[in-house]
mmCIF file of C-alpha atoms in Angstrom:
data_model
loop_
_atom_site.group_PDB
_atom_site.id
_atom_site.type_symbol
_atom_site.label_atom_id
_atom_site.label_comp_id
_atom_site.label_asym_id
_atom_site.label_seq_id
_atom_site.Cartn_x
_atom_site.Cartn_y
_atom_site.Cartn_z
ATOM 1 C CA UNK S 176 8.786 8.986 22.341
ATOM 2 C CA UNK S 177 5.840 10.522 20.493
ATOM 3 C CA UNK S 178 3.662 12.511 22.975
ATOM 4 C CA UNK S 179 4.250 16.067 23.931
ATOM 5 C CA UNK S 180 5.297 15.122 27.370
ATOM 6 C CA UNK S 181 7.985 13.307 26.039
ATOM 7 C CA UNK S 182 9.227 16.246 23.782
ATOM 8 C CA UNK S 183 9.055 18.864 26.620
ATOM 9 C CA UNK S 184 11.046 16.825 29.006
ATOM 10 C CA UNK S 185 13.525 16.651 25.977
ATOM 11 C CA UNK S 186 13.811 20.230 25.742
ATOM 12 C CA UNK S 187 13.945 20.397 29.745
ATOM 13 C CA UNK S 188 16.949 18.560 29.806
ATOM 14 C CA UNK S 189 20.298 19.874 29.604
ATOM 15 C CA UNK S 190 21.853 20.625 26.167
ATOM 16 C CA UNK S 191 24.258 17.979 24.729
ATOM 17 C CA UNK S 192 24.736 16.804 21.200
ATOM 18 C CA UNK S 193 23.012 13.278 22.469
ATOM 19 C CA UNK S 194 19.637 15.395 22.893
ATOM 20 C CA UNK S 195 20.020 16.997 20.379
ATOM 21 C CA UNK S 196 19.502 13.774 18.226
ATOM 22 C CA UNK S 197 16.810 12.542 20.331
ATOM 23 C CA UNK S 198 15.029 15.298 19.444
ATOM 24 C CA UNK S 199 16.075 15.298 15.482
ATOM 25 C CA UNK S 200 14.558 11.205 16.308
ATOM 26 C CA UNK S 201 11.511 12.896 18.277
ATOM 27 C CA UNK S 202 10.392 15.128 15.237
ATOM 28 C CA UNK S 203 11.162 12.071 12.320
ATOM 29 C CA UNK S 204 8.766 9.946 14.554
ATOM 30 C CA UNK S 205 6.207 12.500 14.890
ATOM 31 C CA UNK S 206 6.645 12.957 11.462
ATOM 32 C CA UNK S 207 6.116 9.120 10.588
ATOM 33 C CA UNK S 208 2.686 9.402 12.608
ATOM 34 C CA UNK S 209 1.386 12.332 10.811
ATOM 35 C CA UNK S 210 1.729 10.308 7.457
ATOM 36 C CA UNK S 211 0.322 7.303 8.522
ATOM 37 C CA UNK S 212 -2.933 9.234 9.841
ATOM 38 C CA UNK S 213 -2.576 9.406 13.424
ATOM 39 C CA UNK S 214 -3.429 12.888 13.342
ATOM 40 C CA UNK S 215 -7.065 12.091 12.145
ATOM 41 C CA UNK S 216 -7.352 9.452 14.077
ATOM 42 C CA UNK S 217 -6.860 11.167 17.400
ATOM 43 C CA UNK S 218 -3.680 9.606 18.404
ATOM 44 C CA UNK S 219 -1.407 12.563 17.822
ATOM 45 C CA UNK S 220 -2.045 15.653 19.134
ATOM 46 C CA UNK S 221 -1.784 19.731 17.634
ATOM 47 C CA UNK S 222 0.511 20.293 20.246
ATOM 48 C CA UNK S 223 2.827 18.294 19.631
ATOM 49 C CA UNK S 224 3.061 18.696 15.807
ATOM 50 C CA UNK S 225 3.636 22.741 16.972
ATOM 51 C CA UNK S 226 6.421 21.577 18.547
ATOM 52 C CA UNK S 227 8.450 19.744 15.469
ATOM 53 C CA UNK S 228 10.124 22.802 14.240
ATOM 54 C CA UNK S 229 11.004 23.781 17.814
ATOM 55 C CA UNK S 230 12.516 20.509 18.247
ATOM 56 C CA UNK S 231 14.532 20.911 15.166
ATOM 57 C CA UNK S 232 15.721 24.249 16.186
ATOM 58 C CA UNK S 233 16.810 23.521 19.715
ATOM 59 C CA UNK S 234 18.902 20.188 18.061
ATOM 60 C CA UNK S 235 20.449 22.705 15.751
ATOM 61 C CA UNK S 236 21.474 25.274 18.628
ATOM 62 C CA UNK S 237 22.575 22.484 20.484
ATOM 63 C CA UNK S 238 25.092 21.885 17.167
ATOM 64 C CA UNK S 239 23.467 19.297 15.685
ATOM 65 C CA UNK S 240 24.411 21.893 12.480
ATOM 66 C CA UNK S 241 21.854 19.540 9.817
ATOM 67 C CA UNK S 242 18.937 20.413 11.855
ATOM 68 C CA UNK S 243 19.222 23.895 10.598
ATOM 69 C CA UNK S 244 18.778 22.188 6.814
ATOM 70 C CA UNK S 245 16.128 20.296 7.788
ATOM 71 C CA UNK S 246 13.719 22.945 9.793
ATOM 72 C CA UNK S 247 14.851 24.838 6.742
ATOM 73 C CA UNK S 248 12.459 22.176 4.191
ATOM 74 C CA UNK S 249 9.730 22.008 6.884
ATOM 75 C CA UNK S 250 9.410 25.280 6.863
ATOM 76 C CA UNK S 251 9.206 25.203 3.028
ATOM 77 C CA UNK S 252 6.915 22.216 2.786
ATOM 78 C CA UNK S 253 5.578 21.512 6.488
ATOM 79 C CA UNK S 254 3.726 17.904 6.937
ATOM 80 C CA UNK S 255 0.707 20.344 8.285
ATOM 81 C CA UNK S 256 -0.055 24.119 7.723
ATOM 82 C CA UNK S 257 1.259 26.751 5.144
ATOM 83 C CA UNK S 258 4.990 27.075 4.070
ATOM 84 C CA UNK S 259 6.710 29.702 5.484
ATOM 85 C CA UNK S 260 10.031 30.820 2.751
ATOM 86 C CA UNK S 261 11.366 33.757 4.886
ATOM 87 C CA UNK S 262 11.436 31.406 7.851
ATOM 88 C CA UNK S 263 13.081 28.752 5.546
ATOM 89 C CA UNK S 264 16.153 30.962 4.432
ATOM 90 C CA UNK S 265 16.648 32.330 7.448
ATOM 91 C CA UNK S 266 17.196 28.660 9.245
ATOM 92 C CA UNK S 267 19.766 27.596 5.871
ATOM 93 C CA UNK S 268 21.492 31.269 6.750
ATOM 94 C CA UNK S 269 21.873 29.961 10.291
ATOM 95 C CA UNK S 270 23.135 26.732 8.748
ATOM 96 C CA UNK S 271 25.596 28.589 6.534
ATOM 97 C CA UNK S 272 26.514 30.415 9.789
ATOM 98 C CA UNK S 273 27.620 27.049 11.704
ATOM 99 C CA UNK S 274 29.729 26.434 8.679
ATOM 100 C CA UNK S 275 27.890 23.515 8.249
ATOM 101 C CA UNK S 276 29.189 21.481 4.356
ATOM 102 C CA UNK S 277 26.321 21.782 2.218
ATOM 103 C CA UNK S 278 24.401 24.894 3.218
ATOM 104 C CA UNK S 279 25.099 26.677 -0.075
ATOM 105 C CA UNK S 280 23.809 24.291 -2.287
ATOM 106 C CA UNK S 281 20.637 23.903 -0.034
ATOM 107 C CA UNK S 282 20.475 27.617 -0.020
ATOM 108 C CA UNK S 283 20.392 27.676 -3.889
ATOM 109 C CA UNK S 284 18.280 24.478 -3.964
ATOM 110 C CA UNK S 285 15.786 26.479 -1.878
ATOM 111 C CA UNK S 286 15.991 29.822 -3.998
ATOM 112 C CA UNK S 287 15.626 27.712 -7.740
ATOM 113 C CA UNK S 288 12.481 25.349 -6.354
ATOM 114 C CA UNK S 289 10.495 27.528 -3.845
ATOM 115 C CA UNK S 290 11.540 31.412 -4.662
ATOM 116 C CA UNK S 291 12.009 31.003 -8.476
ATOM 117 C CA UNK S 292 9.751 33.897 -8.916
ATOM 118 C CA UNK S 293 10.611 35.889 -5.849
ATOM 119 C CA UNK S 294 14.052 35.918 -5.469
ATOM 120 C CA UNK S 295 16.008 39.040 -5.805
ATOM 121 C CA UNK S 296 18.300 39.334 -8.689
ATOM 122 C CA UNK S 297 21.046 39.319 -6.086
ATOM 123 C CA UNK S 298 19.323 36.255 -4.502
ATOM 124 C CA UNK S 299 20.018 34.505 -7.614
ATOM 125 C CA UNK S 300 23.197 35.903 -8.761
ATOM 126 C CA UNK S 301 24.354 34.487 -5.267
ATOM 127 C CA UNK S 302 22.839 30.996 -5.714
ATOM 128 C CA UNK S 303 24.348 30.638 -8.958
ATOM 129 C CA UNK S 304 27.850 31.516 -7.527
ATOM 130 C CA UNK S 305 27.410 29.213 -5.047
ATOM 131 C CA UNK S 306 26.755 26.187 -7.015
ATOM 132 C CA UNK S 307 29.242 27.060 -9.688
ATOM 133 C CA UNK S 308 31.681 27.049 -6.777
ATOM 134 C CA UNK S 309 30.881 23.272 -5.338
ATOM 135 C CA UNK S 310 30.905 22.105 -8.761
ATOM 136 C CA UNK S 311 34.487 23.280 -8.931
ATOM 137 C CA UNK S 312 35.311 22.093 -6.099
ATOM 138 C CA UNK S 313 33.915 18.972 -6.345
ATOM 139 C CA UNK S 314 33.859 17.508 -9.766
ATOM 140 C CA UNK S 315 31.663 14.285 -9.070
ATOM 141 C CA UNK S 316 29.277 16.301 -7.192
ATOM 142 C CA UNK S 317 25.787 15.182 -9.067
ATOM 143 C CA UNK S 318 23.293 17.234 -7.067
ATOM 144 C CA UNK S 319 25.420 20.293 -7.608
ATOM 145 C CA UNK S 320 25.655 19.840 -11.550
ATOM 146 C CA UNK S 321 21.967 18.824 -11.651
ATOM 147 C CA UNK S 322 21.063 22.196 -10.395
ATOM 148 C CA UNK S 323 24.023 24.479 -12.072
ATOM 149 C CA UNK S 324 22.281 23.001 -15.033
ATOM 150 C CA UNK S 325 18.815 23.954 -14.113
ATOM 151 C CA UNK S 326 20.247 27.352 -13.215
ATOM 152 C CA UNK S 327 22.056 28.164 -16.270
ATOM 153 C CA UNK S 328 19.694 26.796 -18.752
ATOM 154 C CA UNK S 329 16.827 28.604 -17.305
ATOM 155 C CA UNK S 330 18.446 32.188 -16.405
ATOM 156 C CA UNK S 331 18.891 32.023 -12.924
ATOM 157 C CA UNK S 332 21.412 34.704 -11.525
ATOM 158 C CA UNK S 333 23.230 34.179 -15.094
ATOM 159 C CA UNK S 334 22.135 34.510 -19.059
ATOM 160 C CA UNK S 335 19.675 31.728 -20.167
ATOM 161 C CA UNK S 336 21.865 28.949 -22.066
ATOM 162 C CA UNK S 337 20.168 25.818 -23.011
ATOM 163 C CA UNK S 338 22.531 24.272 -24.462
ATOM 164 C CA UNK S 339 25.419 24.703 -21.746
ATOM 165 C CA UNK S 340 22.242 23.754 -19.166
ATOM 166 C CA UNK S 341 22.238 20.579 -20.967
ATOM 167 C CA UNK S 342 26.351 19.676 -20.848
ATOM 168 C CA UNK S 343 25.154 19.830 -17.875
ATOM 169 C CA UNK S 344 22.826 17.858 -17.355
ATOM 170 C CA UNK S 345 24.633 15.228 -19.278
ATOM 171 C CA UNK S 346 27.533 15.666 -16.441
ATOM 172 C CA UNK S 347 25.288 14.843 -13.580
ATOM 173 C CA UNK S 348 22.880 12.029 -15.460
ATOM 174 C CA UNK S 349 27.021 10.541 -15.717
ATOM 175 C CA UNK S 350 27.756 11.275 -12.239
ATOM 176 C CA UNK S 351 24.378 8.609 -11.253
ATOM 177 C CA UNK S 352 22.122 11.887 -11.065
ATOM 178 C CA UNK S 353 18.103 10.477 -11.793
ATOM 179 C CA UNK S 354 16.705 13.820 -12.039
ATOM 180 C CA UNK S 355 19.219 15.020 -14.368
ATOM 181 C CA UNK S 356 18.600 12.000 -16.670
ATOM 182 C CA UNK S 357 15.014 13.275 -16.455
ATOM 183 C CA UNK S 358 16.025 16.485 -17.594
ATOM 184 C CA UNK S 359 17.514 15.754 -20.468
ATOM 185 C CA UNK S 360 14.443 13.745 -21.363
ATOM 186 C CA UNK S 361 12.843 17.247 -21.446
ATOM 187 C CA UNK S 362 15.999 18.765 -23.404
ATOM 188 C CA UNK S 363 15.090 16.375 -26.215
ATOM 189 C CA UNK S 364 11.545 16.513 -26.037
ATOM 190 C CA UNK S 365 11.203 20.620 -25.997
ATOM 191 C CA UNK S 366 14.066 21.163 -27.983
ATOM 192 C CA UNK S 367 16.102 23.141 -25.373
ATOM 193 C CA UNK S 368 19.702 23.725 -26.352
ATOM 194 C CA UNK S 369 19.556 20.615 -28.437
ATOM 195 C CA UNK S 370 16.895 19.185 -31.954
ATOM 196 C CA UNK S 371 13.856 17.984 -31.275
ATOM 197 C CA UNK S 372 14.444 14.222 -30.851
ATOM 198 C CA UNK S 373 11.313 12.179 -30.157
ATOM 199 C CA UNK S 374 13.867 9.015 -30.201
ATOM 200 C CA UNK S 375 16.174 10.079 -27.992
ATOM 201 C CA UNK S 376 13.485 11.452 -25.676
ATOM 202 C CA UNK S 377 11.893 8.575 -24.749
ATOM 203 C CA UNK S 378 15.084 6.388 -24.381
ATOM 204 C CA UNK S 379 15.940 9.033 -21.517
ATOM 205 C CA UNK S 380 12.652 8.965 -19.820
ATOM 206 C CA UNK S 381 13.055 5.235 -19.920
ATOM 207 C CA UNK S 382 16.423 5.253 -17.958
ATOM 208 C CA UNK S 383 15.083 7.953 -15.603
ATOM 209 C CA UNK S 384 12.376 5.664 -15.121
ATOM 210 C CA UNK S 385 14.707 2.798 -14.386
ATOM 211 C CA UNK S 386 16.027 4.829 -11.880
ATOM 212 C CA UNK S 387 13.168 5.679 -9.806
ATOM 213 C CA UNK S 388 12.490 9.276 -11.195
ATOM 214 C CA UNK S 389 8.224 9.463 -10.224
ATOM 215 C CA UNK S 390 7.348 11.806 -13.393
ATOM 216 C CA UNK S 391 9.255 9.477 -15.127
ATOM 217 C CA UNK S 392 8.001 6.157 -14.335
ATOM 218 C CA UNK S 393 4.340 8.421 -14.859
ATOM 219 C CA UNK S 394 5.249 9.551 -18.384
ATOM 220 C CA UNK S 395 6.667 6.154 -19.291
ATOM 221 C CA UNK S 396 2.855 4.569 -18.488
ATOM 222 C CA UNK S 397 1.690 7.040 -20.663
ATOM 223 C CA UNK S 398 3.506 6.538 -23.362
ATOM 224 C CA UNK S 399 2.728 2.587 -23.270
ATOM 225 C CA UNK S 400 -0.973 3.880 -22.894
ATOM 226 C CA UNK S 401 -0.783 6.102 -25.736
ATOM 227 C CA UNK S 402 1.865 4.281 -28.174
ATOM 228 C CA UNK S 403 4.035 7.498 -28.225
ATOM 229 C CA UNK S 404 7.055 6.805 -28.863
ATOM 230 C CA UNK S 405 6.656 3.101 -28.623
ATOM 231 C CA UNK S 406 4.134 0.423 -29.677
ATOM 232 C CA UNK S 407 0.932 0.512 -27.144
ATOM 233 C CA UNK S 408 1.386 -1.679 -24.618
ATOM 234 C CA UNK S 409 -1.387 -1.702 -21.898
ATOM 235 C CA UNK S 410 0.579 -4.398 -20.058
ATOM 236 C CA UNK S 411 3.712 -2.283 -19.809
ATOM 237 C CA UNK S 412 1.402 0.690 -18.710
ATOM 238 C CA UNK S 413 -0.479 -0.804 -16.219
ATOM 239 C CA UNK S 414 3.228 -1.838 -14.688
ATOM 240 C CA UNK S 415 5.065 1.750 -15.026
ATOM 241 C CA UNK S 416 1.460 3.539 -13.728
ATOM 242 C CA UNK S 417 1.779 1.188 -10.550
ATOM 243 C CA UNK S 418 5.479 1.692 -10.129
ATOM 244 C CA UNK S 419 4.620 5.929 -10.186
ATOM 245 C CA UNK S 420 1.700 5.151 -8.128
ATOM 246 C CA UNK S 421 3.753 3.571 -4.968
ATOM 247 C CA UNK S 422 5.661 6.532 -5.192
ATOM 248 C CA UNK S 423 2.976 8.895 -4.741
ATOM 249 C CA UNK S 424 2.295 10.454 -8.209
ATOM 250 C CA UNK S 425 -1.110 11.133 -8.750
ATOM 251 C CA UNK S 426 -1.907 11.275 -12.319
ATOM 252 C CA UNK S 427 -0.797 7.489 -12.390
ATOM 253 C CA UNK S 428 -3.157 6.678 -9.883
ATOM 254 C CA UNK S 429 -6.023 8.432 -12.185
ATOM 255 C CA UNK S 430 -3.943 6.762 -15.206
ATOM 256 C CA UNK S 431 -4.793 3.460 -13.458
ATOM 257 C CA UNK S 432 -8.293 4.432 -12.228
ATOM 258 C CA UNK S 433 -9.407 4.873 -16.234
ATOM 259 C CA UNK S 434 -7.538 1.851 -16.957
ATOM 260 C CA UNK S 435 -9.511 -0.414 -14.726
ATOM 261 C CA UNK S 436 -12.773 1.851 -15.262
ATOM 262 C CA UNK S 437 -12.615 0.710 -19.184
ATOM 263 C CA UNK S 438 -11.370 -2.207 -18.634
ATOM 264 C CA UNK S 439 -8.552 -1.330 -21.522
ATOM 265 C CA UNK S 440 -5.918 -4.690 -21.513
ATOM 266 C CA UNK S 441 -6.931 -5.396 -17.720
ATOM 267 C CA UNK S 442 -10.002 -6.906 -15.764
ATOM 268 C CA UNK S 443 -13.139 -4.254 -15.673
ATOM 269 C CA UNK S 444 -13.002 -3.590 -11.827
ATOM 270 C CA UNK S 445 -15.010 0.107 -10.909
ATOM 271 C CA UNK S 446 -14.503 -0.370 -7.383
ATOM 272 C CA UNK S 447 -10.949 -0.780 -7.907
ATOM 273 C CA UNK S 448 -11.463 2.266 -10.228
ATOM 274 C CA UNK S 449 -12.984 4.284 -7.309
ATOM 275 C CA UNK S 450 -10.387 3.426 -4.869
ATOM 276 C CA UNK S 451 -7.651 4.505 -7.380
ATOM 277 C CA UNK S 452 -9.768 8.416 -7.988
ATOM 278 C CA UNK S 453 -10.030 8.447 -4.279
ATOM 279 C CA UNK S 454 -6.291 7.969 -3.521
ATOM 280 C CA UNK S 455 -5.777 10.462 -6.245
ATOM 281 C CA UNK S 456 -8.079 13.120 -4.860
ATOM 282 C CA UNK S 457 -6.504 12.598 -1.411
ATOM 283 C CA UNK S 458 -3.325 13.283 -3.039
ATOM 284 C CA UNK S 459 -5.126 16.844 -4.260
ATOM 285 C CA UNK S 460 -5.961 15.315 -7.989
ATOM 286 C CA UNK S 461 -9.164 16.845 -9.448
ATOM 287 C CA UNK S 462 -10.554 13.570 -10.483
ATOM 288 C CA UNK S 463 -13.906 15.457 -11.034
ATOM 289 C CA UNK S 464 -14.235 15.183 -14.932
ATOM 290 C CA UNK S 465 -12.383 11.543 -15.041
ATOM 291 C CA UNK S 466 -15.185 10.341 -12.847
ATOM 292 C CA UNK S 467 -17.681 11.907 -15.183
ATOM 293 C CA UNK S 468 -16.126 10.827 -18.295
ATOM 294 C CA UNK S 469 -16.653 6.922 -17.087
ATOM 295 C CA UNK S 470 -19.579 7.494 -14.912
ATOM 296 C CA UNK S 471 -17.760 6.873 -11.341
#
């Protein structure tokens, strides 16, 4: 189903929890068609993208409990339109209402990533209660020491500590946690709670990169660009830009794009080169002065 005739006769039809994940299916679908284009290619329609959120609301009244997490990081970072944050905690508060397992740590997820600056002191004191509380109740939780981490070495709803934030941090990048192992990449590099160590630094981007972690995989192609903190090694860039680049990251498409501009250890290709600034600037890169710089 992918038409809004299809979704209304969904929401005609008699609540059950079988409907309600039809229309949890409904929204992914519509989903899948807004980022493959359909929407500027005519095939999907305003209408039914309005209705998305509704559908994820009426699964999650129907008790489909998740739903309520999920409308909860549309409304934070919808497909299409502006975010909406009071709309967002009000759907997790609904979630934490059904009782349903991991509201609280998507509650404090939401506060730390999309309120940092907004939330109440009371907002945060709450968020880091919550968190502290999975994490002792569940000692191989990753997510939850990832973000405990985050929380404590940066201040939020406790005193700053760097240096506990990265125990940490080591906890979850133990547990199998990528972004952790990211983080301490940063501990090292910026000297947070631990020395300086360039050495140390780059061997943790380099396993965070292994793992999959985007600014990782990014910063790892730089650093082969740039020899920092290894020999330069335009081969090895060209490989860890790519691998950032299928993921979306959109300085490693421009990393690429001046690659093949200059021809630097690959092929001179500039219409390669333009196709890389253009899938950049799509991805809201301001390419402007790139292009300039190698006359594309």
């Amino acid at each position: 189903m992918s038409d809004s005739s299809d979704i209304d006769a969904l929401l005609q039809t008699p609540a059950s929890l079988a409907v309600a994940e039809q229309l949890v299916a409904w929204a992914e679908k519509t989903r899948q068609q807004i980022a493959r284009g359909d929407l500027q290619l005519g095939i999907l329609s305003i209408e039914s993208l309005a209705q998305i959120p509704v559908a994820y609301k009426t699964a999650a009244q129907q008790g489909l409990s998740p739903a309520w997490v999920t409308l909860a990081w549309w409304y934070a970072f919808p497909d299409i339109g502006e975010p909406d944050l009071p709309a967002a905690e009000d759907a997790i508060q609904e979630a934490l209402a059904a009782d349903f397992q991991d509201a609280k740590l998507e509650l404090a997820r939401l506060r730390w990533f999309c309120k940092r600056e907004t939330a109440s002191l009371l907002e945060q004191q709450q968020a880091f209660e919550y968190v502290s509380e999975i994490t002792t109740d569940e000692t191989e939780n990753a997510e939850a020491f990832y973000l405990l981490a985050l929380l404590t070495t940066h201040g939020f709803g406790v005193d700053a500590s760097p240096a506990a934030g990265f125990r940490l941090q080591q906890r979850a990048a133990e547990l199998g946690n990528v972004d952790a192992q990211f983080e301490i990449y940063v501990h090292y590099a910026n000297g947070l709670g631990v020395a300086v160590d360039e050495e140390r630094a780059f061997a943790a981007c380099q396993r965070a990169a292994e793992g999959g972690h985007p600014r990782a995989m990014y910063n790892l192609g730089a650093f082969n660009a740039t020899g920092r903190g290894t020999p330069r090694n335009m081969k090895e860039a060209v490989k860890w830009y790519e691998r950032a680049a299928d993921v979306g990251n959109a300085a490693a498409l421009a990393g690429l794009a001046m690659i093949y501009a200059t021809g630097d250890g690959v092929e001179l290709d500039h219409e390669y080169a333009r196709e890389l600034f253009d899938q950049a600037d799509y991805c809201g890169l301001d390419v402007s002065q790139l292009r300039e710089q190698v006359g594309l």
